[in-house]
């Protein structure tokens, strides 16, 4: 069970950008491997992803420095550790880096090691990762699935980043997936009918048509639900941080206008009255606490998720809980950089009665650790992107494998 070798390499993610992959070997001949995801609409408070900055390779996005960190100082510290001691390993990683934001060795280097150790530990123990990490809480998550992409994820002109389908009436995970694919197919027909044939897909596999407004995207999605005969439930990821500057929101839709936080809140309230919206992520920017408080008070029955707001950071989440901001947290392993800290956020959320949604990034690989983590934590929801592109399907398919073990399914419960 003792770590005797660490290896790291540069591989490519779903956008053709370098990312780090780590392998951990133990004295008894077991090993674990993990590769690290990467975001596009990143929050200011996220842990730092170390990139080479050498413009002559991959436009400066190479991760050779992170690879060197694993092969050098991190390997030196890890060799001799018991691979099953995840919290000791993660603490050592944080100490070794020594910074608040993990910018010295890189959160990408640290996370690769942290997750590869978990895989190696599961291998040593001879049980699947979800079972090794989980316990009584294991359950199949409800997926929240990207259908139309805007914002920084697609070439369209929508301010909002994701328009998602929530299969709230499904009673099993595989039924949820089947319904999702029916909506995805139906939406292709609806887009074609409205003259958006050949709309390319965005980074997460959702369609990226050129539409005139977010309302239009919502209407098209509702039409797809109707023609597939599926009862509607919509989730939005506004990703508002990305059009927020100096206390104001800069909207592009409708010729461009600059609005205040109160206007954003009013619009979301209006949309929730007009449309079957059950969940809104990052309806306001990461540091617009006043706006977040107002939104949370105005929409108590809607799931309000903090992504850039909390950045999977225990301190940020505690701050938000204390101030009464949002009622759910998006959980992305690479926003914080170790498994133990991710776990802490999941525990804090549960204790505060905040919902947790385990999430992929827009840049992913075939690594499906996320699926195991979602099941093991019992979080109840998962956000992977759409049902197209193999880096997304790697996770959906892993969940189908896990489902065969007969775990309970986390059905949607109204707030
Ligand atoms: P990102 O976006 O992975 O590009 O940061 C995902 C999200 O905002 O939920
Ligand atoms: Zn988001």
Short mmCIF file of C-alpha atoms and ligand atoms in Angstrom, two decimals:
data_model
loop_
_atom_site.label_atom_id
_atom_site.label_comp_id
_atom_site.label_asym_id
_atom_site.label_seq_id
_atom_site.Cartn_x
_atom_site.Cartn_y
_atom_site.Cartn_z
CA UNK A 1 0.00 0.00 0.00
CA UNK A 2 3.05 2.25 0.05
CA UNK A 3 3.63 4.67 -2.80
CA UNK A 4 6.92 3.85 -4.52
CA UNK A 5 6.65 5.80 -7.78
CA UNK A 6 4.85 8.76 -9.29
CA UNK A 7 4.69 9.60 -12.96
CA UNK A 8 3.14 12.53 -14.81
CA UNK A 9 2.70 13.49 -18.44
CA UNK A 10 1.12 16.15 -20.58
CA UNK A 11 -1.99 14.90 -22.41
CA UNK A 12 -4.71 16.78 -24.32
CA UNK A 13 -8.20 17.73 -23.19
CA UNK A 14 -11.45 17.97 -25.18
CA UNK A 15 -10.49 21.40 -26.54
CA UNK A 16 -7.09 20.22 -27.71
CA UNK A 17 -5.33 21.98 -24.84
CA UNK A 18 -2.67 20.35 -22.69
CA UNK A 19 -3.58 19.04 -19.27
CA UNK A 20 -1.79 16.87 -16.75
CA UNK A 21 -2.22 13.15 -16.19
CA UNK A 22 -0.71 11.49 -13.13
CA UNK A 23 0.04 7.86 -12.28
CA UNK A 24 0.73 6.55 -8.80
CA UNK A 25 2.33 3.13 -8.21
CA UNK A 26 2.42 1.15 -4.97
CA UNK A 27 4.94 -1.35 -3.60
CA UNK A 28 2.45 -4.22 -3.94
CA UNK A 29 2.10 -3.62 -7.69
CA UNK A 30 -1.10 -1.56 -7.87
CA UNK A 31 -1.56 1.73 -9.60
CA UNK A 32 -3.99 4.57 -10.11
CA UNK A 33 -4.29 7.17 -12.85
CA UNK A 34 -6.18 10.45 -13.17
CA UNK A 35 -6.23 13.39 -15.55
CA UNK A 36 -7.29 16.90 -14.67
CA UNK A 37 -10.13 18.98 -16.20
CA UNK A 38 -9.98 22.67 -17.06
CA UNK A 39 -12.55 25.48 -17.20
CA UNK A 40 -13.14 28.39 -19.57
CA UNK A 41 -15.45 30.48 -17.44
CA UNK A 42 -13.28 30.36 -14.36
CA UNK A 43 -13.92 32.27 -11.16
CA UNK A 44 -11.38 34.70 -9.71
CA UNK A 45 -11.26 32.77 -6.46
CA UNK A 46 -10.43 29.37 -7.97
CA UNK A 47 -7.19 27.58 -7.17
CA UNK A 48 -4.53 28.36 -9.78
CA UNK A 49 -3.94 26.07 -12.72
CA UNK A 50 -0.23 26.20 -13.53
CA UNK A 51 0.46 26.83 -17.24
CA UNK A 52 3.91 27.23 -18.77
CA UNK A 53 3.27 30.58 -20.42
CA UNK A 54 5.84 29.64 -23.07
CA UNK A 55 4.18 30.98 -26.21
CA UNK A 56 6.22 28.75 -28.48
CA UNK A 57 4.28 25.69 -27.26
CA UNK A 58 0.46 25.38 -27.30
CA UNK A 59 0.10 29.15 -27.15
CA UNK A 60 1.55 29.20 -23.64
CA UNK A 61 -0.92 26.60 -22.31
CA UNK A 62 1.61 23.78 -21.88
CA UNK A 63 1.73 22.11 -18.46
CA UNK A 64 5.35 20.92 -18.40
CA UNK A 65 6.04 22.88 -15.22
CA UNK A 66 3.17 21.09 -13.45
CA UNK A 67 4.48 17.77 -14.81
CA UNK A 68 7.95 18.60 -13.47
CA UNK A 69 6.47 19.50 -10.09
CA UNK A 70 4.92 16.03 -9.84
CA UNK A 71 8.02 14.21 -11.04
CA UNK A 72 10.27 16.21 -8.71
CA UNK A 73 9.25 17.70 -5.35
CA UNK A 74 5.83 16.05 -5.13
CA UNK A 75 7.19 12.56 -5.90
CA UNK A 76 9.91 13.06 -3.28
CA UNK A 77 7.29 13.85 -0.65
CA UNK A 78 4.83 11.13 -1.69
CA UNK A 79 7.14 8.15 -1.91
CA UNK A 80 6.81 6.15 1.30
CA UNK A 81 3.27 7.35 2.07
CA UNK A 82 0.39 4.91 2.55
CA UNK A 83 -1.81 5.48 -0.50
CA UNK A 84 -4.98 4.89 1.56
CA UNK A 85 -4.27 7.90 3.78
CA UNK A 86 -6.01 10.39 1.51
CA UNK A 87 -6.28 13.24 4.01
CA UNK A 88 -2.61 12.96 5.01
CA UNK A 89 -1.64 12.93 1.34
CA UNK A 90 -3.78 15.97 0.55
CA UNK A 91 -2.50 17.86 3.56
CA UNK A 92 1.07 17.13 2.50
CA UNK A 93 0.30 18.37 -1.01
CA UNK A 94 -1.09 21.64 0.34
CA UNK A 95 1.89 22.12 2.68
CA UNK A 96 4.32 21.40 -0.09
CA UNK A 97 2.73 24.04 -2.29
CA UNK A 98 2.56 26.44 0.65
CA UNK A 99 0.34 29.07 -0.98
CA UNK A 100 -3.33 29.92 -0.43
CA UNK A 101 -4.26 29.43 -4.09
CA UNK A 102 -1.94 26.49 -4.93
CA UNK A 103 -0.21 28.63 -7.52
CA UNK A 104 3.35 27.50 -6.75
CA UNK A 105 3.19 23.85 -7.78
CA UNK A 106 -0.19 24.24 -9.46
CA UNK A 107 -3.65 23.06 -8.42
CA UNK A 108 -3.60 20.92 -11.58
CA UNK A 109 -0.45 19.08 -10.41
CA UNK A 110 -1.88 18.64 -6.89
CA UNK A 111 -5.27 17.42 -8.09
CA UNK A 112 -3.76 14.90 -10.50
CA UNK A 113 -1.82 13.36 -7.62
CA UNK A 114 -4.73 13.51 -5.18
CA UNK A 115 -7.12 11.73 -7.55
CA UNK A 116 -4.56 9.21 -8.81
CA UNK A 117 -3.88 8.25 -5.17
CA UNK A 118 -7.60 7.62 -4.62
CA UNK A 119 -7.65 5.36 -7.68
CA UNK A 120 -4.55 3.50 -6.48
CA UNK A 121 -6.06 3.07 -3.02
CA UNK A 122 -9.25 1.63 -4.51
CA UNK A 123 -7.13 -0.73 -6.63
CA UNK A 124 -5.17 -1.85 -3.56
CA UNK A 125 -8.41 -2.53 -1.73
CA UNK A 126 -9.82 -4.32 -4.77
CA UNK A 127 -13.14 -2.43 -4.93
CA UNK A 128 -14.47 0.16 -7.39
CA UNK A 129 -13.65 3.79 -6.62
CA UNK A 130 -17.24 4.85 -5.89
CA UNK A 131 -17.59 2.07 -3.35
CA UNK A 132 -14.18 2.70 -1.83
CA UNK A 133 -14.92 6.42 -1.34
CA UNK A 134 -18.57 6.09 -0.50
CA UNK A 135 -20.50 4.19 2.07
CA UNK A 136 -24.07 4.37 3.22
CA UNK A 137 -24.56 7.58 1.27
CA UNK A 138 -23.91 6.14 -2.20
CA UNK A 139 -26.71 6.93 -4.64
CA UNK A 140 -27.19 7.56 -8.33
CA UNK A 141 -27.28 11.28 -9.17
CA UNK A 142 -29.91 13.11 -11.20
CA UNK A 143 -28.21 14.64 -14.25
CA UNK A 144 -28.67 18.29 -15.24
CA UNK A 145 -27.99 18.33 -18.97
CA UNK A 146 -26.78 21.11 -21.26
CA UNK A 147 -29.00 21.51 -24.33
CA UNK A 148 -28.20 24.99 -25.67
CA UNK A 149 -24.83 26.62 -25.07
CA UNK A 150 -24.04 30.32 -25.09
CA UNK A 151 -21.65 32.58 -23.21
CA UNK A 152 -18.00 31.58 -23.32
CA UNK A 153 -18.81 28.00 -24.40
CA UNK A 154 -20.23 28.57 -27.87
CA UNK A 155 -19.80 30.85 -30.85
CA UNK A 156 -23.34 32.20 -30.57
CA UNK A 157 -24.32 35.53 -29.16
CA UNK A 158 -26.18 34.61 -26.01
CA UNK A 159 -25.24 36.15 -22.68
CA UNK A 160 -26.29 33.08 -20.72
CA UNK A 161 -23.90 30.14 -20.74
CA UNK A 162 -26.13 27.06 -20.45
CA UNK A 163 -29.79 26.19 -20.98
CA UNK A 164 -30.25 22.77 -19.40
CA UNK A 165 -32.78 19.98 -19.19
CA UNK A 166 -33.69 18.60 -15.77
CA UNK A 167 -35.31 15.13 -15.98
CA UNK A 168 -37.27 15.65 -12.78
CA UNK A 169 -39.82 12.94 -13.49
CA UNK A 170 -37.34 10.13 -14.05
CA UNK A 171 -37.39 7.37 -11.48
CA UNK A 172 -34.04 5.84 -12.40
CA UNK A 173 -30.75 7.17 -13.74
CA UNK A 174 -31.01 5.27 -17.02
CA UNK A 175 -34.54 6.54 -17.53
CA UNK A 176 -33.27 10.09 -16.96
CA UNK A 177 -30.59 9.52 -19.59
CA UNK A 178 -33.07 8.09 -22.08
CA UNK A 179 -35.43 11.05 -21.62
CA UNK A 180 -32.51 13.41 -22.01
CA UNK A 181 -31.54 11.88 -25.34
CA UNK A 182 -35.16 12.16 -26.51
CA UNK A 183 -35.10 15.89 -25.71
CA UNK A 184 -31.70 16.33 -27.38
CA UNK A 185 -33.01 14.71 -30.57
CA UNK A 186 -36.26 16.64 -30.42
CA UNK A 187 -34.35 19.90 -30.02
CA UNK A 188 -32.36 19.15 -33.19
CA UNK A 189 -35.68 18.95 -35.06
CA UNK A 190 -37.00 22.14 -33.48
CA UNK A 191 -33.83 24.05 -34.35
CA UNK A 192 -34.04 22.80 -37.94
CA UNK A 193 -37.68 23.84 -38.19
CA UNK A 194 -36.76 27.35 -37.06
CA UNK A 195 -33.97 27.68 -39.58
CA UNK A 196 -31.02 26.79 -37.33
CA UNK A 197 -30.09 23.67 -39.19
CA UNK A 198 -26.51 22.61 -38.76
CA UNK A 199 -26.05 24.48 -35.47
CA UNK A 200 -22.67 23.30 -34.24
CA UNK A 201 -22.27 22.08 -30.70
CA UNK A 202 -20.47 24.04 -27.99
CA UNK A 203 -17.63 22.89 -25.73
CA UNK A 204 -19.99 20.79 -23.63
CA UNK A 205 -21.92 19.26 -26.52
CA UNK A 206 -24.99 21.52 -26.30
CA UNK A 207 -26.23 23.12 -29.53
CA UNK A 208 -24.79 26.55 -30.21
CA UNK A 209 -27.28 28.21 -32.60
CA UNK A 210 -27.17 31.94 -33.34
CA UNK A 211 -30.25 33.15 -31.51
CA UNK A 212 -31.45 36.66 -30.78
CA UNK A 213 -32.13 36.28 -27.07
CA UNK A 214 -32.03 34.02 -24.05
CA UNK A 215 -35.84 34.01 -24.03
CA UNK A 216 -35.76 32.55 -27.52
CA UNK A 217 -33.43 29.77 -26.33
CA UNK A 218 -35.87 28.99 -23.50
CA UNK A 219 -38.85 28.96 -25.90
CA UNK A 220 -37.06 26.59 -28.30
CA UNK A 221 -36.20 24.27 -25.44
CA UNK A 222 -39.83 24.26 -24.29
CA UNK A 223 -40.93 23.44 -27.82
CA UNK A 224 -38.51 20.50 -27.85
CA UNK A 225 -40.04 19.24 -24.58
CA UNK A 226 -43.55 19.52 -26.02
CA UNK A 227 -42.76 17.70 -29.22
CA UNK A 228 -41.01 14.91 -27.29
CA UNK A 229 -44.00 14.71 -24.94
CA UNK A 230 -41.86 15.37 -21.88
CA UNK A 231 -42.90 17.55 -19.00
CA UNK A 232 -40.78 20.62 -18.84
CA UNK A 233 -38.18 21.59 -16.29
CA UNK A 234 -35.44 24.03 -17.12
CA UNK A 235 -32.16 24.88 -15.44
CA UNK A 236 -30.03 27.89 -16.35
CA UNK A 237 -26.35 28.65 -15.86
CA UNK A 238 -26.16 32.42 -16.24
CA UNK A 239 -22.42 32.49 -15.47
CA UNK A 240 -22.93 36.17 -14.69
CA UNK A 241 -19.37 36.78 -13.49
CA UNK A 242 -18.27 36.86 -17.10
CA UNK A 243 -20.17 39.95 -18.05
CA UNK A 244 -19.71 41.79 -14.74
CA UNK A 245 -17.28 44.67 -14.40
CA UNK A 246 -16.99 47.36 -11.73
CA UNK A 247 -20.35 46.65 -10.17
CA UNK A 248 -22.38 46.39 -13.37
CA UNK A 249 -23.53 43.76 -15.84
CA UNK A 250 -22.63 44.24 -19.51
CA UNK A 251 -25.20 42.42 -21.65
CA UNK A 252 -24.60 41.81 -25.34
CA UNK A 253 -28.05 40.60 -26.31
CA UNK A 254 -30.42 43.14 -27.81
CA UNK A 255 -27.66 45.42 -29.04
CA UNK A 256 -25.88 45.65 -25.70
CA UNK A 257 -26.82 47.38 -22.49
CA UNK A 258 -25.39 47.92 -19.04
CA UNK A 259 -27.57 47.00 -16.07
CA UNK A 260 -27.45 46.92 -12.29
CA UNK A 261 -27.74 43.93 -10.03
CA UNK A 262 -31.40 44.74 -9.21
CA UNK A 263 -32.31 44.53 -12.90
CA UNK A 264 -30.70 41.08 -13.13
CA UNK A 265 -32.70 39.90 -10.12
CA UNK A 266 -35.98 41.28 -11.52
CA UNK A 267 -35.40 39.56 -14.85
CA UNK A 268 -34.73 36.18 -13.21
CA UNK A 269 -37.83 36.55 -11.02
CA UNK A 270 -39.87 37.40 -14.13
CA UNK A 271 -38.48 34.38 -15.98
CA UNK A 272 -39.28 32.09 -13.06
CA UNK A 273 -42.87 33.32 -13.13
CA UNK A 274 -43.14 32.85 -16.89
CA UNK A 275 -41.21 29.61 -17.41
CA UNK A 276 -40.78 26.26 -15.58
CA UNK A 277 -37.31 27.14 -14.27
CA UNK A 278 -36.27 25.01 -11.29
CA UNK A 279 -32.60 25.85 -10.99
CA UNK A 280 -30.39 28.88 -11.64
CA UNK A 281 -26.59 28.82 -11.41
CA UNK A 282 -24.50 31.97 -10.97
CA UNK A 283 -27.46 34.26 -11.56
CA UNK A 284 -25.15 36.99 -10.27
CA UNK A 285 -21.41 37.60 -10.24
CA UNK A 286 -18.92 36.01 -7.84
CA UNK A 287 -18.57 39.02 -5.53
CA UNK A 288 -22.00 40.63 -5.90
CA UNK A 289 -23.08 39.52 -2.42
CA UNK A 290 -25.89 42.08 -2.18
CA UNK A 291 -27.41 40.85 -5.41
CA UNK A 292 -27.04 37.23 -4.33
CA UNK A 293 -28.80 37.93 -1.05
CA UNK A 294 -31.70 39.62 -2.81
CA UNK A 295 -32.00 36.81 -5.34
CA UNK A 296 -31.96 34.17 -2.61
CA UNK A 297 -34.68 35.98 -0.69
CA UNK A 298 -36.84 36.54 -3.77
CA UNK A 299 -36.65 32.97 -5.12
CA UNK A 300 -36.67 30.63 -2.11
CA UNK A 301 -38.29 27.81 -4.07
CA UNK A 302 -35.77 27.78 -6.89
CA UNK A 303 -32.48 25.90 -6.60
CA UNK A 304 -29.88 28.70 -6.66
CA UNK A 305 -26.40 27.35 -7.28
CA UNK A 306 -23.15 29.11 -6.50
CA UNK A 307 -20.35 28.14 -8.91
CA UNK A 308 -17.99 31.12 -9.27
CA UNK A 309 -19.52 32.33 -5.99
CA UNK A 310 -18.20 29.40 -3.94
CA UNK A 311 -15.49 27.88 -6.21
CA UNK A 312 -15.65 24.62 -4.21
CA UNK A 313 -13.80 26.43 -1.44
CA UNK A 314 -14.79 25.55 2.15
CA UNK A 315 -14.13 29.13 3.36
CA UNK A 316 -16.17 30.70 0.58
CA UNK A 317 -19.02 28.28 1.22
CA UNK A 318 -19.01 28.97 4.97
CA UNK A 319 -19.08 32.70 4.20
CA UNK A 320 -22.05 32.20 1.84
CA UNK A 321 -23.96 30.05 4.29
CA UNK A 322 -23.44 32.65 7.03
CA UNK A 323 -24.70 35.45 4.79
CA UNK A 324 -27.60 33.43 3.39
CA UNK A 325 -26.37 33.44 -0.21
CA UNK A 326 -27.70 30.80 -2.63
CA UNK A 327 -29.03 27.43 -1.48
CA UNK A 328 -26.86 25.04 -3.47
CA UNK A 329 -23.21 24.63 -4.41
CA UNK A 330 -21.56 23.46 -7.61
CA UNK A 331 -18.66 21.12 -6.84
CA UNK A 332 -15.72 21.06 -9.25
CA UNK A 333 -12.61 19.24 -8.06
CA UNK A 334 -10.15 21.43 -9.92
CA UNK A 335 -11.53 24.64 -8.42
CA UNK A 336 -9.96 23.62 -5.11
CA UNK A 337 -7.29 21.07 -6.05
CA UNK A 338 -7.59 18.13 -3.63
CA UNK A 339 -10.11 15.39 -2.97
CA UNK A 340 -10.17 16.01 0.79
CA UNK A 341 -11.12 19.68 0.41
CA UNK A 342 -13.77 18.73 -2.16
CA UNK A 343 -15.16 16.26 0.33
CA UNK A 344 -15.20 18.95 3.01
CA UNK A 345 -17.34 21.20 0.78
CA UNK A 346 -19.77 18.34 0.17
CA UNK A 347 -20.04 17.73 3.93
CA UNK A 348 -20.49 21.43 4.74
CA UNK A 349 -23.25 21.68 2.15
CA UNK A 350 -25.07 18.68 3.56
CA UNK A 351 -24.88 20.04 7.12
CA UNK A 352 -26.20 23.45 6.04
CA UNK A 353 -29.01 21.91 3.99
CA UNK A 354 -27.50 23.27 0.78
CA UNK A 355 -27.83 21.04 -2.25
CA UNK A 356 -24.66 19.90 -4.03
CA UNK A 357 -24.21 19.35 -7.75
CA UNK A 358 -20.99 17.58 -8.74
CA UNK A 359 -19.79 19.11 -11.99
CA UNK A 360 -17.43 18.62 -14.90
CA UNK A 361 -15.57 21.48 -16.61
CA UNK A 362 -15.88 22.62 -20.19
CA UNK A 363 -12.42 21.12 -20.82
CA UNK A 364 -12.50 17.41 -19.96
CA UNK A 365 -10.78 14.13 -20.83
CA UNK A 366 -11.90 10.50 -20.93
CA UNK A 367 -11.26 10.36 -17.17
CA UNK A 368 -14.52 9.47 -15.41
CA UNK A 369 -13.54 9.93 -11.74
CA UNK A 370 -16.28 12.54 -11.50
CA UNK A 371 -19.02 9.91 -11.93
CA UNK A 372 -17.63 7.84 -9.05
CA UNK A 373 -17.30 10.92 -6.89
CA UNK A 374 -20.90 11.98 -7.54
CA UNK A 375 -22.17 8.54 -6.53
CA UNK A 376 -19.85 8.18 -3.52
CA UNK A 377 -20.77 11.56 -2.06
CA UNK A 378 -24.48 10.96 -2.45
CA UNK A 379 -24.62 14.58 -3.69
CA UNK A 380 -27.79 13.78 -5.60
CA UNK A 381 -27.07 15.74 -8.77
CA UNK A 382 -24.44 15.78 -11.50
CA UNK A 383 -23.68 18.24 -14.31
CA UNK A 384 -21.52 16.84 -17.10
CA UNK A 385 -22.57 18.72 -20.20
CA UNK A 386 -24.61 17.32 -23.05
CA UNK A 387 -25.13 13.79 -24.30
CA UNK A 388 -22.69 14.29 -27.16
CA UNK A 389 -18.85 14.30 -27.20
CA UNK A 390 -17.03 11.32 -25.75
CA UNK A 391 -15.41 13.16 -22.82
CA UNK A 392 -19.00 13.73 -21.56
CA UNK A 393 -20.19 10.20 -22.40
CA UNK A 394 -17.25 8.71 -20.48
CA UNK A 395 -18.99 9.93 -17.32
CA UNK A 396 -22.58 9.13 -18.35
CA UNK A 397 -21.49 5.62 -19.33
CA UNK A 398 -19.56 5.08 -16.11
CA UNK A 399 -22.78 5.94 -14.26
CA UNK A 400 -24.61 3.28 -16.30
CA UNK A 401 -22.02 0.73 -15.14
CA UNK A 402 -22.36 1.81 -11.52
CA UNK A 403 -26.17 1.72 -11.76
CA UNK A 404 -26.00 -2.07 -12.27
CA UNK A 405 -25.08 -2.37 -8.58
CA UNK A 406 -28.64 -1.46 -7.62
CA UNK A 407 -28.03 1.83 -5.81
CA UNK A 408 -30.98 4.13 -5.04
CA UNK A 409 -31.59 7.05 -7.42
CA UNK A 410 -31.73 10.63 -6.15
CA UNK A 411 -35.04 11.84 -7.51
CA UNK A 412 -35.81 15.53 -7.80
CA UNK A 413 -37.37 17.00 -4.69
CA UNK A 414 -38.91 20.47 -4.84
CA UNK A 415 -37.41 23.05 -2.51
P1 LIG B 1 -16.24 26.12 -17.14
O1 LIG B 1 -17.82 26.29 -17.09
O2 LIG B 1 -15.88 24.71 -16.91
O3 LIG B 1 -15.89 26.63 -18.52
O4 LIG B 1 -15.69 27.04 -16.08
C1 LIG B 1 -18.68 25.42 -16.43
C2 LIG B 1 -19.66 26.17 -15.59
O5 LIG B 1 -19.63 27.41 -15.54
O6 LIG B 1 -20.46 25.55 -14.90
ZN1 LIG B 2 -21.24 27.61 -13.97
#
